[in-house]
DNA sequence: TCAAAAGTGTTTAACTTACACCCATGT
DNA sequence: ACATGGGTGTAAGTTAAACACTTTTGA
């Protein structure tokens, strides 16, 4: 008790990177090249270096394993998982991070990057795709956290590129929560919230329809009044016709 | 990269126990008996055992160091602090926990319990009382978390004993947020929220005034609609007269 | 009968919701 | 002209804030 127990414990970081692709919430995974769980999908992550803080370690592992740069990437600590036998190799404690990225095309192709790929979150929660270690539990925590923080913070903008339209922002809420939101009331609500959005003055011309105003993230980090999930109807099931 | 780095890192837990005493938010501290920071105040905590999960370790250290039993104690993981030189003895990473207790008289007297004592949070934030290691930063995070969670969860009941009055519950919000709340609207709001409170049917007779109805915690963990801090006026400065 | 604290009812203002309607562009 | 998506106005409904008032106790 008088001296630290430097007794056979290792500390890792694991990162849950969420994004929206193809109108779905997706998470960035890597294929494990070594035992244990060789060939299975896992969260990007690795050991903290002897003189490194946890957050820089998370950013470093992300670059090394997925070639996803921290450029404009939102990153926050999620929680630490320390269940005794969560890693068959021994006592390994992991500090999990939640990251949120705009829909950047990750070099999922032939580069190194341990075969990094985007995977729909729904395919993990349904059990259709299995994850190594306790990484499914970590993803569940990350998704819960993201869903909560959309309510009281301006986190939704982290899913958008530096400049985005009102509809892109609204789709973030709709996809992450699985709800449908009235575009007109949404517009009023977010433009009324102080410093949530900053108009660029520019407009984006789409294939069809009236050009949409473009916005940047504002300075606010908390959102008042909050956007409450419970106020929106769940999205209707996809129509099997057409 | 193929084998865990079991390289000289130690993992501890530290616990921020908050309570309300004398109409003030207070935190449970112990006096350090050994170097480093001998004689200074610190959070209760210690090393995780080789085959122990983090949360049981937090409960165990609390019992060992402060004789505060986990009986009815709310406990949740706060976050992990891994700044390289936060402990002068070497690489020590700590998993911090937030606990909330009703106003239990802790055996702060002659027992072992490393001279555990309650300390007003304000005396720490003002710098009047110093803490060992980075424990001030940990307390700040804990207080922020508690203040936030009062808004969207039923956490406030964790500050109250098993059976409590409406006024005791309201004082939790007022003290933790430093606001003043209309007793009548508060009453209506919390009794309307589903499963926040469960009436016992009993009443408590005070020294003066009409007896207050007694309540128990209900089953709900989230609070809807939320109780928003921003909606309440800050408490006026104490009146120097009288 | 008074003081003090608990609890109810009512008015008024603020906010949300739903939706009719208008705007700006490409084809 | 019309289809498509962007954006504004507004009326109805809902919620919350302020506070007068009643209830129940001890002194």
XYZ file of N, CA, C and O in Angstrom, chain B residues 67-219:
612
model
N -14.713 3.832 6.314
C -15.737 3.113 7.055
C -17.143 3.468 6.565
O -18.129 3.292 7.266
N -17.222 4.010 5.339
C -18.516 4.335 4.762
C -18.993 3.119 3.983
O -18.373 2.730 2.996
N -20.073 2.536 4.413
C -20.525 1.316 3.759
C -21.281 1.638 2.483
O -21.905 2.680 2.353
N -21.193 0.722 1.524
C -21.871 0.903 0.255
C -23.390 0.789 0.358
O -24.086 0.878 -0.642
N -23.892 0.616 1.577
C -25.332 0.467 1.816
C -26.123 1.621 1.193
O -26.097 2.750 1.689
N -26.834 1.342 0.116
C -27.668 2.387 -0.479
C -26.881 3.531 -1.080
O -27.417 4.609 -1.314
N -25.597 3.298 -1.347
C -24.739 4.364 -1.877
C -24.789 4.339 -3.406
O -24.576 3.295 -4.026
N -25.051 5.485 -3.999
C -25.014 5.578 -5.458
C -23.564 5.672 -5.900
O -22.778 6.445 -5.345
N -23.191 4.888 -6.924
C -21.791 4.886 -7.381
C -21.764 4.748 -8.893
O -22.390 3.844 -9.452
N -21.035 5.629 -9.563
C -20.872 5.483 -11.010
C -19.474 5.893 -11.415
O -18.827 6.714 -10.750
N -19.018 5.324 -12.510
C -17.684 5.686 -12.978
C -17.691 7.100 -13.520
O -18.632 7.503 -14.215
N -16.652 7.850 -13.202
C -16.565 9.248 -13.606
C -15.711 9.350 -14.867
O -16.237 9.596 -15.948
N -14.414 9.228 -14.737
C -13.538 9.082 -15.888
C -12.153 8.674 -15.396
O -11.911 8.601 -14.199
N -11.272 8.414 -16.337
C -9.940 7.935 -16.008
C -8.929 9.041 -16.250
O -9.011 9.745 -17.258
N -8.014 9.198 -15.315
C -6.981 10.220 -15.403
C -5.646 9.535 -15.606
O -5.233 8.713 -14.795
N -4.973 9.879 -16.700
C -3.767 9.150 -17.092
C -2.626 10.081 -17.479
O -1.712 9.684 -18.184
N -2.663 11.324 -17.021
C -1.566 12.248 -17.322
C -0.253 11.648 -16.799
O -0.205 11.200 -15.650
N 0.780 11.605 -17.643
C 1.987 10.853 -17.300
C 2.571 11.091 -15.897
O 2.852 10.136 -15.201
N 2.753 12.321 -15.452
C 3.442 12.496 -14.172
C 2.516 12.957 -13.057
O 2.928 13.698 -12.161
N 1.290 12.466 -13.095
C 0.327 12.874 -12.058
C 0.658 12.295 -10.693
O 0.212 12.799 -9.672
N 1.445 11.222 -10.640
C 1.920 10.647 -9.378
C 3.447 10.626 -9.419
O 4.027 10.035 -10.322
N 4.109 11.258 -8.450
C 5.580 11.348 -8.501
C 6.276 9.994 -8.351
O 7.446 9.864 -8.693
N 5.542 8.967 -7.910
C 6.178 7.663 -7.707
C 6.359 6.898 -9.007
O 7.096 5.910 -9.046
N 5.680 7.300 -10.053
C 5.793 6.559 -11.308
C 4.508 6.644 -12.089
O 3.683 7.520 -11.875
N 4.350 5.697 -13.011
C 3.207 5.715 -13.916
C 1.990 5.145 -13.199
O 1.858 3.915 -13.055
N 1.105 6.031 -12.742
C -0.106 5.578 -12.066
C -1.317 6.188 -12.761
O -1.435 7.403 -12.886
N -2.187 5.316 -13.225
C -3.424 5.725 -13.879
C -4.548 5.491 -12.886
O -4.575 4.462 -12.209
N -5.476 6.441 -12.770
C -6.556 6.244 -11.814
C -7.916 6.295 -12.500
O -8.162 7.124 -13.370
N -8.773 5.369 -12.097
C -10.155 5.357 -12.539
C -10.975 6.032 -11.439
O -11.075 5.508 -10.331
N -11.518 7.209 -11.750
C -12.239 7.976 -10.729
C -13.709 7.595 -10.724
O -14.309 7.372 -11.776
N -14.281 7.537 -9.530
C -15.703 7.233 -9.352
C -16.394 8.398 -8.661
O -15.783 9.128 -7.872
N -17.670 8.551 -8.998
C -18.522 9.520 -8.312
C -19.505 8.746 -7.456
O -20.197 7.857 -7.949
N -19.539 9.083 -6.160
C -20.521 8.469 -5.269
C -21.345 9.573 -4.647
O -20.869 10.697 -4.467
N -22.600 9.246 -4.338
C -23.471 10.222 -3.701
C -24.144 9.555 -2.517
O -24.664 8.442 -2.633
N -24.074 10.232 -1.387
C -24.582 9.660 -0.146
C -25.529 10.639 0.525
O -25.379 11.856 0.387
N -26.513 10.130 1.261
C -27.305 11.008 2.120
C -26.417 11.486 3.274
O -25.289 11.020 3.435
N -26.915 12.391 4.066
C -26.107 12.990 5.135
C -25.935 11.998 6.280
O -26.527 12.127 7.338
N -25.083 10.996 6.029
C -24.756 10.007 7.057
C -23.653 10.564 7.930
O -22.652 11.050 7.406
N -23.785 10.495 9.225
C -22.657 10.913 10.057
C -21.551 9.879 9.953
O -21.677 8.762 10.453
N -20.476 10.221 9.212
C -19.336 9.310 9.048
C -18.544 9.274 10.349
O -18.383 10.300 10.988
N -18.058 8.128 10.748
C -17.211 8.060 11.950
C -15.917 8.827 11.736
O -14.864 8.249 11.520
N -16.008 10.142 11.785
C -14.838 10.974 11.519
C -14.004 11.136 12.786
O -13.017 11.839 12.798
N -14.402 10.470 13.841
C -13.740 10.648 15.121
C -12.485 9.815 15.274
O -11.644 9.764 14.382
N -12.356 9.086 16.402
C -11.098 8.449 16.750
C -10.829 7.129 16.047
O -9.736 6.581 16.193
N -11.777 6.608 15.251
C -11.563 5.306 14.623
C -10.383 5.357 13.668
O -9.788 6.409 13.441
N -10.067 4.218 13.114
C -9.024 4.157 12.086
C -9.447 5.110 10.975
O -9.447 6.296 11.163
N -9.866 4.548 9.876
C -10.482 5.340 8.820
C -9.646 6.563 8.451
O -10.163 7.613 8.078
N -8.324 6.439 8.557
C -7.407 7.465 8.049
C -7.906 8.895 8.245
O -7.746 9.744 7.373
N -8.535 9.181 9.365
C -9.019 10.535 9.627
C -9.904 11.039 8.498
O -9.656 12.098 7.912
N -10.950 10.282 8.163
C -11.879 10.709 7.126
C -12.698 11.899 7.618
O -13.095 11.951 8.782
N -12.928 12.842 6.744
C -13.706 14.024 7.138
C -14.447 14.597 5.936
O -14.038 14.428 4.792
N -15.564 15.279 6.221
C -16.294 16.004 5.187
C -15.693 17.395 5.037
O -15.358 18.047 6.028
N -15.604 17.842 3.806
C -15.033 19.165 3.528
C -15.950 19.861 2.523
O -16.308 19.259 1.507
N -16.329 21.128 2.777
C -17.172 21.831 1.796
C -16.466 21.945 0.450
O -15.285 22.304 0.392
N -17.185 21.664 -0.612
C -16.609 21.756 -1.953
C -16.136 23.179 -2.238
O -15.095 23.395 -2.875
N -16.868 24.165 -1.713
C -16.496 25.558 -1.980
C -15.107 25.880 -1.453
O -14.384 26.679 -2.054
N -14.702 25.241 -0.343
C -13.380 25.530 0.221
C -12.270 24.965 -0.670
O -11.131 25.436 -0.625
N -12.605 23.972 -1.477
C -11.614 23.413 -2.400
C -11.537 24.249 -3.667
O -10.465 24.585 -4.160
N -12.696 24.611 -4.199
C -12.729 25.357 -5.463
C -12.120 26.743 -5.277
O -11.534 27.300 -6.206
N -12.253 27.311 -4.082
C -11.690 28.645 -3.830
C -10.184 28.590 -3.612
O -9.537 29.634 -3.550
N -9.654 27.382 -3.451
C -8.221 27.275 -3.199
C -7.847 27.380 -1.729
O -6.666 27.301 -1.378
N -8.825 27.529 -0.842
C -8.526 27.669 0.586
C -7.937 26.387 1.164
O -7.126 26.433 2.082
N -8.354 25.250 0.607
C -7.839 23.958 1.062
C -7.257 23.240 -0.144
O -7.903 23.162 -1.193
N -6.016 22.755 -0.017
C -5.349 22.102 -1.143
C -5.501 20.594 -1.072
O -5.658 20.026 0.014
N -5.479 19.944 -2.222
C -5.581 18.494 -2.296
C -4.316 17.903 -2.908
O -3.626 18.554 -3.697
N -4.047 16.645 -2.546
C -2.901 15.933 -3.094
C -3.135 15.584 -4.561
O -4.263 15.594 -5.041
N -2.044 15.274 -5.255
C -2.096 14.832 -6.657
C -2.950 15.801 -7.489
O -2.946 17.015 -7.234
N -3.692 15.250 -8.469
C -4.597 16.043 -9.298
C -6.023 15.903 -8.782
O -6.979 15.994 -9.549
N -6.163 15.694 -7.480
C -7.486 15.387 -6.945
C -8.450 16.553 -6.999
O -9.660 16.348 -7.029
N -7.933 17.774 -7.054
C -8.839 18.911 -7.219
C -9.540 18.826 -8.571
O -10.758 19.029 -8.671
N -8.776 18.502 -9.595
C -9.350 18.375 -10.940
C -10.422 17.283 -10.970
O -11.482 17.427 -11.584
N -10.161 16.198 -10.255
C -11.129 15.098 -10.213
C -12.406 15.546 -9.520
O -13.518 15.258 -9.976
N -12.254 16.298 -8.426
C -13.446 16.791 -7.720
C -14.241 17.733 -8.625
O -15.473 17.671 -8.669
N -13.550 18.580 -9.372
C -14.257 19.496 -10.270
C -15.078 18.728 -11.303
O -16.232 19.068 -11.575
N -14.479 17.679 -11.866
C -15.227 16.862 -12.816
C -16.440 16.225 -12.161
O -17.521 16.154 -12.746
N -16.266 15.741 -10.930
C -17.357 15.057 -10.231
C -18.510 16.018 -9.971
O -19.679 15.675 -10.159
N -18.186 17.234 -9.548
C -19.229 18.212 -9.247
C -19.968 18.595 -10.533
O -21.196 18.683 -10.554
N -19.233 18.781 -11.606
C -19.871 19.070 -12.898
C -20.829 17.949 -13.291
O -21.961 18.204 -13.727
N -20.370 16.723 -13.136
C -21.205 15.581 -13.505
C -22.476 15.535 -12.672
O -23.578 15.341 -13.187
N -22.311 15.724 -11.369
C -23.483 15.681 -10.489
C -24.465 16.791 -10.852
O -25.676 16.567 -10.923
N -23.947 17.977 -11.111
C -24.837 19.090 -11.469
C -25.596 18.801 -12.745
O -26.794 19.099 -12.857
N -24.923 18.224 -13.727
C -25.593 17.890 -14.986
C -26.653 16.827 -14.784
O -27.768 16.935 -15.301
N -26.310 15.791 -14.032
C -27.224 14.651 -13.948
C -28.482 14.965 -13.154
O -29.488 14.282 -13.315
N -28.443 15.988 -12.308
C -29.671 16.385 -11.637
C -30.720 16.798 -12.662
O -31.917 16.678 -12.416
N -30.265 17.297 -13.807
C -31.208 17.819 -14.795
C -32.040 16.730 -15.454
O -33.249 16.878 -15.596
N -31.385 15.649 -15.880
C -32.083 14.678 -16.728
C -32.305 13.346 -16.042
O -32.804 12.414 -16.666
N -31.857 13.207 -14.797
C -32.018 11.932 -14.109
C -32.632 12.167 -12.731
O -32.805 13.305 -12.291
N -32.928 11.076 -12.052
C -33.504 11.146 -10.713
C -32.413 11.094 -9.639
O -32.667 10.746 -8.492
N -31.198 11.467 -10.049
C -30.036 11.384 -9.145
C -30.234 12.130 -7.828
O -29.658 11.752 -6.800
N -31.032 13.175 -7.844
C -31.196 13.977 -6.631
C -31.617 13.132 -5.436
O -31.205 13.404 -4.300
N -32.386 12.076 -5.681
C -32.844 11.245 -4.564
C -31.688 10.528 -3.870
O -31.828 10.107 -2.725
N -30.541 10.390 -4.563
C -29.391 9.720 -3.945
C -28.811 10.550 -2.799
O -28.108 10.033 -1.942
N -29.079 11.848 -2.797
C -28.621 12.715 -1.707
C -29.535 12.604 -0.485
O -29.214 13.135 0.572
N -30.702 11.976 -0.671
C -31.700 11.914 0.405
C -31.670 10.535 1.066
O -31.307 9.552 0.429
N -32.077 10.453 2.336
C -32.232 9.148 2.973
C -33.347 8.356 2.308
O -34.021 8.852 1.402
N -33.553 7.131 2.745
C -34.522 6.233 2.102
C -35.917 6.849 2.071
O -36.667 6.662 1.122
N -36.245 7.598 3.101
C -37.538 8.265 3.185
C -37.283 9.742 3.425
O -36.435 10.102 4.243
N -37.965 10.585 2.666
C -37.622 12.007 2.721
C -38.833 12.852 2.367
O -39.832 12.338 1.842
N -38.734 14.153 2.629
C -39.836 15.069 2.320
C -39.548 15.812 1.027
O -38.420 15.858 0.546
N -40.588 16.416 0.490
C -40.471 17.214 -0.711
C -39.454 18.347 -0.541
O -38.682 18.650 -1.435
N -39.457 18.950 0.624
C -38.543 20.065 0.875
C -37.087 19.596 0.899
O -36.203 20.276 0.365
N -36.830 18.426 1.475
C -35.456 17.896 1.461
C -34.985 17.696 0.023
O -33.840 18.027 -0.316
N -35.868 17.160 -0.802
C -35.487 16.938 -2.195
C -35.224 18.265 -2.909
O -34.266 18.405 -3.671
N -36.068 19.237 -2.621
C -35.879 20.539 -3.270
C -34.581 21.195 -2.824
O -33.877 21.811 -3.626
N -34.212 21.035 -1.548
C -32.955 21.599 -1.060
C -31.750 21.011 -1.801
O -30.732 21.686 -1.991
N -31.844 19.757 -2.224
C -30.755 19.157 -2.995
C -30.483 19.994 -4.236
O -29.348 20.402 -4.503
N -31.537 20.261 -4.988
C -31.368 21.055 -6.207
C -30.844 22.453 -5.878
O -29.948 22.968 -6.540
N -31.400 23.057 -4.858
C -31.023 24.433 -4.530
C -29.561 24.529 -4.104
O -28.841 25.444 -4.511
N -29.117 23.556 -3.295
C -27.744 23.610 -2.780
C -26.752 23.242 -3.879
O -25.731 23.904 -4.065
N -27.028 22.194 -4.626
C -26.054 21.731 -5.615
C -25.933 22.746 -6.754
O -24.852 22.972 -7.284
N -27.038 23.375 -7.121
C -27.006 24.337 -8.228
C -26.796 25.776 -7.763
O -26.488 26.650 -8.592
N -27.023 26.033 -6.490
C -26.935 27.414 -6.024
C -28.044 28.279 -6.602
O -27.825 29.418 -7.007
N -29.258 27.738 -6.656
C -30.396 28.494 -7.180
C -31.501 28.478 -6.131
O -31.402 27.784 -5.119
N -32.541 29.264 -6.400
C -33.706 29.139 -5.536
C -34.891 28.704 -6.397
O -35.042 29.145 -7.538
N -35.690 27.808 -5.870
C -36.745 27.161 -6.638
C -38.076 27.357 -5.923
O -38.157 27.167 -4.706
N -39.078 27.719 -6.661
C -40.417 27.877 -6.106
C -40.930 26.526 -5.608
O -41.061 25.574 -6.389
N -41.217 26.457 -4.311
C -41.591 25.188 -3.689
C -42.860 24.615 -4.305
O -43.020 23.402 -4.431
N -43.777 25.484 -4.706
C -45.078 25.015 -5.162
C -45.000 24.432 -6.554
O -45.551 23.361 -6.831
N -44.278 25.109 -7.449
C -44.143 24.566 -8.791
C -43.274 23.311 -8.787
O -43.512 22.383 -9.565
N -42.262 23.299 -7.893
C -41.403 22.123 -7.773
C -42.231 20.897 -7.370
O -42.100 19.826 -7.956
N -43.085 21.104 -6.406
C -43.952 20.020 -5.935
C -44.757 19.430 -7.081
O -44.793 18.212 -7.285
N -45.371 20.295 -7.848
C -46.197 19.822 -8.954
C -45.345 19.085 -9.978
O -45.706 18.013 -10.457
N -44.205 19.655 -10.298
C -43.369 19.075 -11.345
C -42.883 17.671 -10.988
O -42.967 16.764 -11.818
N -42.382 17.471 -9.790
C -41.847 16.144 -9.468
C -42.960 15.126 -9.212
O -42.768 13.938 -9.476
N -44.108 15.577 -8.741
C -45.175 14.597 -8.547
C -45.790 14.197 -9.890
O -46.339 13.114 -10.017
N -45.662 15.040 -10.896
C -46.173 14.698 -12.227
C -45.242 13.757 -12.987
O -45.695 13.002 -13.840
N -43.923 13.831 -12.707
C -42.973 12.973 -13.414
C -43.217 11.522 -13.015
O -43.291 11.200 -11.832
N -43.332 10.642 -14.016
C -43.659 9.235 -13.735
C -42.570 8.549 -12.919
O -41.390 8.561 -13.304
N -42.953 7.930 -11.812
C -42.070 7.040 -11.038
C -40.837 7.730 -10.467
O -39.842 7.071 -10.162
N -40.850 9.037 -10.362
C -39.745 9.720 -9.706
C -39.862 9.460 -8.205
O -38.910 9.020 -7.551
N -41.031 9.696 -7.658
C -41.260 9.545 -6.223
C -42.411 8.581 -5.977
O -43.346 8.491 -6.775
N -42.341 7.907 -4.841
C -43.383 6.975 -4.439
C -43.861 7.417 -3.056
O -43.077 7.408 -2.103
N -45.109 7.830 -2.931
C -45.580 8.317 -1.623
C -45.625 7.156 -0.634
O -46.028 6.049 -0.993
N -45.197 7.416 0.578
C -45.262 6.358 1.592
C -46.604 6.369 2.296
O -46.957 5.406 2.954
N -47.312 7.488 2.189
C -48.556 7.631 2.933
C -48.324 8.193 4.331
O -49.251 8.676 4.971
N -47.076 8.121 4.783
C -46.742 8.672 6.107
C -46.508 10.176 6.008
O -46.296 10.721 4.921
N -46.491 10.808 7.187
C -46.177 12.240 7.272
C -45.155 12.444 8.373
O -45.076 11.663 9.305
N -44.377 13.487 8.224
C -43.382 13.792 9.244
C -43.743 15.125 9.891
O -43.939 16.129 9.214
N -43.836 15.121 11.216
C -44.169 16.337 11.952
C -42.871 17.066 12.311
O -41.991 16.500 12.947
N -42.763 18.285 11.822
C -41.576 19.100 12.119
C -41.812 19.898 13.396
O -42.869 19.801 14.009
N -40.833 20.697 13.780
C -40.965 21.569 14.946
C -42.172 22.499 14.774
O -42.902 22.776 15.705
N -42.311 22.969 13.564
C -43.387 23.916 13.312
C -43.933 23.701 11.918
O -43.259 23.127 11.068
N -45.117 24.128 11.691
C -45.702 24.063 10.359
C -46.447 22.771 10.099
O -46.416 21.816 10.875
N -47.094 22.741 8.982
C -47.902 21.587 8.583
C -47.006 20.365 8.337
O -45.933 20.503 7.747
N -47.403 19.192 8.766
C -46.588 17.989 8.544
C -46.382 17.731 7.056
O -47.291 17.980 6.255
N -45.206 17.252 6.711
C -44.878 17.021 5.304
C -45.090 15.570 4.946
O -44.768 14.675 5.733
N -45.589 15.335 3.751
C -45.733 13.966 3.262
C -44.341 13.365 3.051
O -43.391 14.075 2.703
N -44.219 12.050 3.256
C -42.936 11.369 3.078
C -42.959 10.546 1.793
O -43.969 9.947 1.439
N -41.802 10.524 1.128
C -41.668 9.809 -0.141
C -40.478 8.878 -0.101
O -39.545 9.069 0.682
N -40.533 7.885 -0.982
C -39.404 7.018 -1.267
C -38.989 7.245 -2.713
O -39.771 7.739 -3.506
N -37.751 6.839 -3.070
C -37.328 6.873 -4.473
C -38.250 5.995 -5.300
O -38.562 4.886 -4.886
N -38.622 6.471 -6.478
C -39.387 5.635 -7.388
C -38.456 4.839 -8.287
O -37.232 4.896 -8.143
N -39.027 4.105 -9.229
C -38.224 3.217 -10.077
C -37.521 3.964 -11.213
O -36.538 3.472 -11.761
